[in-house]
Amino acid sequence: MTDGQKAAYEKYWPSYGLSLHDGHLDIKEIFGRDAPQILEIGFGMGGSLLQMAQAEPDKDFIGIEVHPPGVGRLINDAGTLELSNLRVFLADAIDVLEDCIPDTSIDRVQIYFPDPWHKKKHNKRRIIQSSFVQKIRAKLKIGGVLHLATDWEEYAEHMLEVMDAAEGYKNTVDTGQFSPRPNFRPVTKFEKRGERLGHGVWDLLYQRTA
């Protein structure tokens, strides 16, 4: 971590940090209001999550990331901007889902550009698997949305296959179809660079139906 990121933990973690040790969250109490809840899993360096929290002040955002420098950068930027609608976990997503997120409490879960584990022998390490999306479904409100995005076509096809077969979900476009990028997902620098090189990006949005 940089010195700035280390300093960010000292200065801003008490305001923005959430802990597994706190157990199930009272999300309304944490934010001091009743607002739509967005949960992002694996926010990286936090650039797009920060943009969304700024752009949608009427919503509350919780981010989960295991990479300390990314968390440090995000809370530093959020603190500098004095954002009040953002909180973060420095923890594993499965632990957070199981121990901290109440069932039927989240309006949207977003997972953007997860590690594709592109070697076939590593495919089983991919986060988007049948069991994992069912853990997420339990946390979504009925009508809530799981939003996935990837720039690996083969992983996109894998996601589509997993999600179309997943119980309790409905593709918001049509079975077997990818979605246009929704306006609320920012285009990252990484994505813009990929577009210039001719790389595609695939979005999938699925609504919890049961």
C-alpha positions as a Python dict, from the first residue, in 0.01 Angstrom:
ca = {
    (1, 'M'): (0, 0, 0),
    (2, 'T'): (108, 358, -53),
    (3, 'D'): (158, 591, 242),
    (4, 'G'): (-160, 770, 135),
    (5, 'Q'): (-360, 448, 142),
    (6, 'K'): (-222, 361, 487),
    (7, 'A'): (-316, 708, 610),
    (8, 'A'): (-664, 662, 462),
    (9, 'Y'): (-724, 361, 685),
    (10, 'E'): (-634, 561, 994),
    (11, 'K'): (-845, 859, 895),
    (12, 'Y'): (-1146, 710, 716),
    (13, 'W'): (-1190, 346, 818),
    (14, 'P'): (-1396, 438, 1127),
    (15, 'S'): (-1641, 620, 897),
    (16, 'Y'): (-1653, 380, 604),
    (17, 'G'): (-1534, 41, 727),
    (18, 'L'): (-1760, -254, 810),
    (19, 'S'): (-1645, -565, 997),
    (20, 'L'): (-1739, -931, 978),
    (21, 'H'): (-1729, -931, 1359),
    (22, 'D'): (-2034, -706, 1370),
    (23, 'G'): (-2252, -987, 1235),
    (24, 'H'): (-2580, -914, 1058),
    (25, 'L'): (-2606, -553, 952),
    (26, 'D'): (-2891, -318, 1025),
    (27, 'I'): (-2845, -140, 695),
    (28, 'K'): (-3100, 132, 763),
    (29, 'E'): (-2927, 214, 1091),
    (30, 'I'): (-2582, 222, 929),
    (31, 'F'): (-2687, 480, 672),
    (32, 'G'): (-2944, 654, 886),
    (33, 'R'): (-3220, 622, 629),
    (34, 'D'): (-3435, 383, 425),
    (35, 'A'): (-3298, 386, 69),
    (36, 'P'): (-3232, 137, -213),
    (37, 'Q'): (-2934, -83, -128),
    (38, 'I'): (-2662, -169, -381),
    (39, 'L'): (-2396, -431, -306),
    (40, 'E'): (-2082, -457, -520),
    (41, 'I'): (-1861, -765, -494),
    (42, 'G'): (-1496, -719, -593),
    (43, 'F'): (-1472, -345, -662),
    (44, 'G'): (-1097, -349, -738),
    (45, 'M'): (-954, 0, -697),
    (46, 'G'): (-1306, 136, -650),
    (47, 'G'): (-1323, 387, -934),
    (48, 'S'): (-1658, 282, -1077),
    (49, 'L'): (-1815, 227, -735),
    (50, 'L'): (-1711, 577, -631),
    (51, 'Q'): (-1865, 719, -950),
    (52, 'M'): (-2193, 540, -887),
    (53, 'A'): (-2214, 654, -525),
    (54, 'Q'): (-2159, 1011, -644),
    (55, 'A'): (-2407, 983, -931),
    (56, 'E'): (-2685, 822, -725),
    (57, 'P'): (-2695, 994, -384),
    (58, 'D'): (-3046, 858, -333),
    (59, 'K'): (-2904, 504, -306),
    (60, 'D'): (-2673, 345, -47),
    (61, 'F'): (-2374, 139, -160),
    (62, 'I'): (-2182, -138, 15),
    (63, 'G'): (-1861, -263, -145),
    (64, 'I'): (-1671, -585, -75),
    (65, 'E'): (-1304, -627, -168),
    (66, 'V'): (-1012, -841, -44),
    (67, 'H'): (-738, -615, -185),
    (68, 'P'): (-623, -367, 86),
    (69, 'P'): (-481, -102, -154),
    (70, 'G'): (-811, -86, -342),
    (71, 'V'): (-1007, -42, -21),
    (72, 'G'): (-761, 224, 98),
    (73, 'R'): (-791, 419, -224),
    (74, 'L'): (-1172, 403, -225),
    (75, 'I'): (-1219, 520, 133),
    (76, 'N'): (-963, 795, 82),
    (77, 'D'): (-1149, 923, -225),
    (78, 'A'): (-1487, 885, -55),
    (79, 'G'): (-1364, 1069, 252),
    (80, 'T'): (-1219, 1351, 45),
    (81, 'L'): (-1556, 1386, -130),
    (82, 'E'): (-1741, 1352, 203),
    (83, 'L'): (-1969, 1082, 63),
    (84, 'S'): (-2222, 953, 314),
    (85, 'N'): (-2383, 676, 105),
    (86, 'L'): (-2092, 432, 89),
    (87, 'R'): (-1952, 162, 322),
    (88, 'V'): (-1693, -111, 258),
    (89, 'F'): (-1583, -455, 376),
    (90, 'L'): (-1221, -571, 352),
    (91, 'A'): (-1317, -938, 352),
    (92, 'D'): (-1413, -1240, 143),
    (93, 'A'): (-1749, -1204, -28),
    (94, 'I'): (-1882, -1543, 82),
    (95, 'D'): (-1807, -1461, 447),
    (96, 'V'): (-1982, -1125, 415),
    (97, 'L'): (-2288, -1277, 247),
    (98, 'E'): (-2318, -1552, 506),
    (99, 'D'): (-2243, -1350, 819),
    (100, 'C'): (-2344, -990, 753),
    (101, 'I'): (-2600, -932, 478),
    (102, 'P'): (-2963, -992, 583),
    (103, 'D'): (-3182, -1197, 350),
    (104, 'T'): (-3407, -1008, 106),
    (105, 'S'): (-3236, -675, 187),
    (106, 'I'): (-3052, -579, -133),
    (107, 'D'): (-3197, -412, -442),
    (108, 'R'): (-2901, -476, -673),
    (109, 'V'): (-2588, -691, -654),
    (110, 'Q'): (-2318, -607, -906),
    (111, 'I'): (-2006, -802, -1001),
    (112, 'Y'): (-1799, -628, -1266),
    (113, 'F'): (-1504, -786, -1449),
    (114, 'P'): (-1432, -1072, -1206),
    (115, 'D'): (-1116, -1274, -1261),
    (116, 'P'): (-1193, -1497, -1563),
    (117, 'W'): (-952, -1775, -1463),
    (118, 'H'): (-918, -1833, -1836),
    (119, 'K'): (-717, -2156, -1821),
    (120, 'K'): (-962, -2443, -1843),
    (121, 'K'): (-815, -2621, -1539),
    (122, 'H'): (-881, -2304, -1336),
    (123, 'N'): (-1242, -2248, -1451),
    (124, 'K'): (-1373, -2400, -1128),
    (125, 'R'): (-1227, -2103, -940),
    (126, 'R'): (-1457, -1858, -1116),
    (127, 'I'): (-1686, -1675, -877),
    (128, 'I'): (-1994, -1710, -1099),
    (129, 'Q'): (-2107, -2064, -1022),
    (130, 'S'): (-2450, -2209, -950),
    (131, 'S'): (-2405, -2228, -573),
    (132, 'F'): (-2273, -1873, -546),
    (133, 'V'): (-2555, -1708, -741),
    (134, 'Q'): (-2802, -1883, -511),
    (135, 'K'): (-2626, -1730, -210),
    (136, 'I'): (-2675, -1394, -380),
    (137, 'R'): (-3042, -1466, -463),
    (138, 'A'): (-3118, -1511, -93),
    (139, 'K'): (-2989, -1158, -25),
    (140, 'L'): (-3179, -989, -307),
    (141, 'K'): (-3528, -855, -257),
    (142, 'I'): (-3792, -1013, -479),
    (143, 'G'): (-3758, -807, -797),
    (144, 'G'): (-3397, -720, -712),
    (145, 'V'): (-3132, -753, -982),
    (146, 'L'): (-2798, -931, -1016),
    (147, 'H'): (-2581, -743, -1267),
    (148, 'L'): (-2272, -912, -1413),
    (149, 'A'): (-2020, -774, -1662),
    (150, 'T'): (-1712, -927, -1822),
    (151, 'D'): (-1475, -859, -2111),
    (152, 'W'): (-1397, -1230, -2165),
    (153, 'E'): (-1639, -1372, -2422),
    (154, 'E'): (-1595, -1732, -2306),
    (155, 'Y'): (-1665, -1629, -1946),
    (156, 'A'): (-1967, -1431, -2066),
    (157, 'E'): (-2104, -1749, -2225),
    (158, 'H'): (-2035, -1937, -1901),
    (159, 'M'): (-2219, -1668, -1700),
    (160, 'L'): (-2513, -1684, -1939),
    (161, 'E'): (-2532, -2061, -1908),
    (162, 'V'): (-2515, -2051, -1526),
    (163, 'M'): (-2772, -1773, -1493),
    (164, 'D'): (-3025, -1904, -1744),
    (165, 'A'): (-3024, -2234, -1551),
    (166, 'A'): (-3039, -2068, -1208),
    (167, 'E'): (-3358, -2120, -1011),
    (168, 'G'): (-3546, -1806, -909),
    (169, 'Y'): (-3389, -1574, -1166),
    (170, 'K'): (-3521, -1424, -1488),
    (171, 'N'): (-3313, -1266, -1765),
    (172, 'T'): (-3432, -905, -1789),
    (173, 'V'): (-3392, -911, -2169),
    (174, 'D'): (-3469, -1266, -2280),
    (175, 'T'): (-3335, -1614, -2219),
    (176, 'G'): (-2993, -1655, -2382),
    (177, 'Q'): (-2953, -1281, -2440),
    (178, 'F'): (-2696, -1032, -2313),
    (179, 'S'): (-2814, -687, -2202),
    (180, 'P'): (-2711, -344, -2325),
    (181, 'R'): (-2488, -167, -2072),
    (182, 'P'): (-2722, 12, -1831),
    (183, 'N'): (-2659, 381, -1778),
    (184, 'F'): (-2575, 334, -1411),
    (185, 'R'): (-2263, 125, -1486),
    (186, 'P'): (-1976, 363, -1566),
    (187, 'V'): (-1741, 286, -1853),
    (188, 'T'): (-1398, 234, -1695),
    (189, 'K'): (-1062, 341, -1841),
    (190, 'F'): (-983, -28, -1870),
    (191, 'E'): (-1302, -82, -2070),
    (192, 'K'): (-1237, 217, -2298),
    (193, 'R'): (-889, 83, -2372),
    (194, 'G'): (-1039, -256, -2451),
    (195, 'E'): (-1290, -102, -2688),
    (196, 'R'): (-1010, 73, -2878),
    (197, 'L'): (-837, -265, -2914),
    (198, 'G'): (-1158, -422, -3040),
    (199, 'H'): (-1243, -612, -2723),
    (200, 'G'): (-1607, -665, -2634),
    (201, 'V'): (-1784, -624, -2302),
    (202, 'W'): (-2088, -830, -2206),
    (203, 'D'): (-2350, -728, -1949),
    (204, 'L'): (-2602, -967, -1795),
    (205, 'L'): (-2893, -854, -1577),
    (206, 'Y'): (-3111, -1106, -1394),
    (207, 'Q'): (-3407, -1031, -1170),
    (208, 'R'): (-3496, -1237, -864),
    (209, 'T'): (-3842, -1380, -922),
    (210, 'A'): (-3879, -1614, -624),
}
